Amino acid sequence: MTAIDAGQPVLAAPERRRPIGLLLVAVPVLLVIWLIIWPIISAVIQTVWVKTPEGGNSFSVETYRFFFSDGYSLSNLSITLWTTGVCAILLLVVCLPIALYLRFSDSKVAAYVQGLAIFPMFVPSIILSFAFIRVLGPNGTVDLVFNAVGLPKIRSPYLTPWGPVIGLVWDNIPLTVLILLSGLGNVSNQAIEAARDVGAGKLALLWHIILPRISNSVLVAISFAVLGIFSAFTLPYVLGPAAPEMMGPFMQRTFRELFEPQTAITQAVITFGFCIVFGLFYVRSVARNQAP
Amino acid sequence: MSVLKIKDVSKIFPNGNVRAVDSFSLEVADGELVCLLGPSGSGKSTLLRMVGGFERPTSGEMTIDGEDITHVPPEKRPTGMVFQSHALWTHMNVFKNLAFGLKLRKVAPDEIKRRVEAVLDLVGLAGYGTRHVAQLSGGQQQRVALARSLVLEPKILLLDEPFASLDQHLRERLREEVRDIQQRLKITTLFVTHGQDEALSMADRIVVMRDGKTEQIDRPDVVYREPQTPFVAGFIGTMNLIEGNVANGIFSKAGYSTPLPVSDGPAILAVRPEALDLAVASEGSQGKVHRVTDYGTHGLVDLELNDATRVKAMVSHPDLFRAGQGVTLAPRAIAAYRDGVVIHRA
């Protein structure tokens, strides 16, 4: 009986701690609600609960109908999807070999390669944009070098859809490499050796052993890249064509130059809609992969 | 007929210029199980990895059935390796783990199914094909790892401390099973361990390694009874190694002396605890009982010679001895070493 009495305060402790725990999580939760959830809800409401000429409010999907029937808006959405898709593929093509090299190389060069791969993380997008223009733009370094050796001028990707693609890929290399590298850290050397032992060549090793083991990391890396690229602003704004334009610059121009805030908010909601589809796909894939 | 020949193989790691294996030679006969035994850093795992193709020898030559495999990559060698950590592919179930190598060899699906089921039956895991490897116990995982190697019917089976991560009971059971399977299949096997029990109970021959070199290659009973060097004597089982001097055919150390018909000079006297008889002596004692441990079936008496050198003796009646008692020592079998080689055995 004494033991039970003595144990009571100990059993009651979690009950007492519960309000403290709830208070600790309340601050970030409230911030998320205030800064993310509420603006989303507010934006959606503003696009469907519109002012009537009589001064009242009514439900309308006119702004969405306009977006999805307007050729220019649709071509902007389509160039954004194209840029995002191409960037995602290029990021995998570029970053996977780098991450594989960094994971499996014993060479001292690997440290320098890692430094170079992570370097863009510390370069602001605007600096990166101007560096791009100075190197690949008209009369840039590449042109000058080609001219010096008597080669013709290149067709500069600057102000073409490939401009933002190159810039965004370069900008996203560090995060993608780091995420893939962290995934590759879970592939043990013995698992690789066991596969080689049963006869797996390099391609079979990559396809049957490494890629299935890092599928979650690939999903995370691509999801992060896609979410960032889809709503990117600086690089598409500086390096991309005037028309069609990606959703980021399109929203800004609609808001600032055309003074159509409701249309801009509609574009933002549609952009958010695509991003949340990617997000849900990522969450579902990760959950499915983690299921026993 | 699968014979593994290793001739003058050395491995020098460039980092720190470490000579992990030094001019090592060995011939493993068809169907033989040879254990590489030695302490950590003796080069046994490096040697096994070189046979498996995971390390390149700095010099030397390795052949399987006369075919030079020294520079053949692991995926093209007729060897199968079982790793210490099992190294199963956790994204595949048991069947897929076993079938992977067969698929790479483009074996027909029906044949794959037949061979996988046969080998699962062999290792006592019939019906486990659809299980995920994470659902298996440590012992079952090790059986799957063994089955994964066996299903490819390698000429040489390589086992790299396969039981190191298992508990003692499971380890004893599995080593019997592995030995049974190895004998049934008559597969030539090279087995790395630092556990002398494993080596003594499983091997046809034991290679004792130290600092990348061979100390002794012999049958387990010979390695135990007739160790060629003081290192082997001290490493295999429990051995009393008493450093002393020989003068006029008498070995002496701190009041203890025994006839030793060798030339004068320093010597190491080696006596197994089970070959050392003790007698309680009130006068003329050669040592003093320090501790008596009763193991039920026998007892172990820890003695101290006059200069505090510790000696162990196995006794059948431990209750006859008490701490502090004076005793005399009478070895029934001895060996003596000088300059690292045996100079006398009786």
mmCIF file of N, CA and C in Angstrom, chain B residues 11 74 122 134 139 150 173 182 201 236 289 292 306 339:
data_model
loop_
_atom_site.group_PDB
_atom_site.id
_atom_site.type_symbol
_atom_site.label_atom_id
_atom_site.label_comp_id
_atom_site.label_asym_id
_atom_site.label_seq_id
_atom_site.Cartn_x
_atom_site.Cartn_y
_atom_site.Cartn_z
ATOM 1 N N LYS B 11 49.879 -8.069 -48.995
ATOM 2 C CA LYS B 11 49.016 -6.901 -49.159
ATOM 3 C C LYS B 11 49.572 -5.763 -48.313
ATOM 4 N N PRO B 74 35.453 -9.568 -58.209
ATOM 5 C CA PRO B 74 34.644 -10.500 -57.398
ATOM 6 C C PRO B 74 33.435 -11.063 -58.129
ATOM 7 N N LEU B 122 17.843 -26.984 -47.445
ATOM 8 C CA LEU B 122 19.156 -27.411 -46.927
ATOM 9 C C LEU B 122 19.533 -26.666 -45.644
ATOM 10 N N ALA B 134 13.776 -8.570 -42.598
ATOM 11 C CA ALA B 134 13.679 -7.903 -41.296
ATOM 12 C C ALA B 134 12.830 -8.707 -40.314
ATOM 13 N N GLY B 139 19.901 -15.654 -36.330
ATOM 14 C CA GLY B 139 20.337 -16.961 -36.811
ATOM 15 C C GLY B 139 19.729 -17.284 -38.171
ATOM 16 N N LEU B 150 25.396 -20.441 -51.209
ATOM 17 C CA LEU B 150 25.358 -21.842 -51.644
ATOM 18 C C LEU B 150 24.533 -22.045 -52.909
ATOM 19 N N ARG B 173 25.214 -23.905 -32.192
ATOM 20 C CA ARG B 173 24.297 -24.694 -33.013
ATOM 21 C C ARG B 173 24.585 -24.488 -34.503
ATOM 22 N N GLN B 182 28.609 -28.219 -45.063
ATOM 23 C CA GLN B 182 29.877 -28.176 -45.807
ATOM 24 C C GLN B 182 30.344 -29.591 -46.146
ATOM 25 N N SER B 201 36.612 -26.806 -33.489
ATOM 26 C CA SER B 201 35.490 -27.730 -33.675
ATOM 27 C C SER B 201 35.110 -27.920 -35.145
ATOM 28 N N ILE B 236 46.185 -20.510 -28.590
ATOM 29 C CA ILE B 236 45.225 -21.617 -28.658
ATOM 30 C C ILE B 236 45.050 -22.204 -27.256
ATOM 31 N N VAL B 289 49.228 -21.142 -3.625
ATOM 32 C CA VAL B 289 47.884 -21.057 -4.225
ATOM 33 C C VAL B 289 47.357 -19.633 -4.042
ATOM 34 N N VAL B 292 41.263 -20.513 -5.962
ATOM 35 C CA VAL B 292 40.740 -21.789 -6.452
ATOM 36 C C VAL B 292 39.329 -21.540 -6.985
ATOM 37 N N ASN B 306 57.487 -17.845 -6.857
ATOM 38 C CA ASN B 306 58.079 -16.944 -5.863
ATOM 39 C C ASN B 306 58.251 -15.508 -6.368
ATOM 40 N N ASP B 339 63.923 -18.481 -29.068
ATOM 41 C CA ASP B 339 63.951 -17.671 -30.298
ATOM 42 C C ASP B 339 62.711 -17.936 -31.176
#
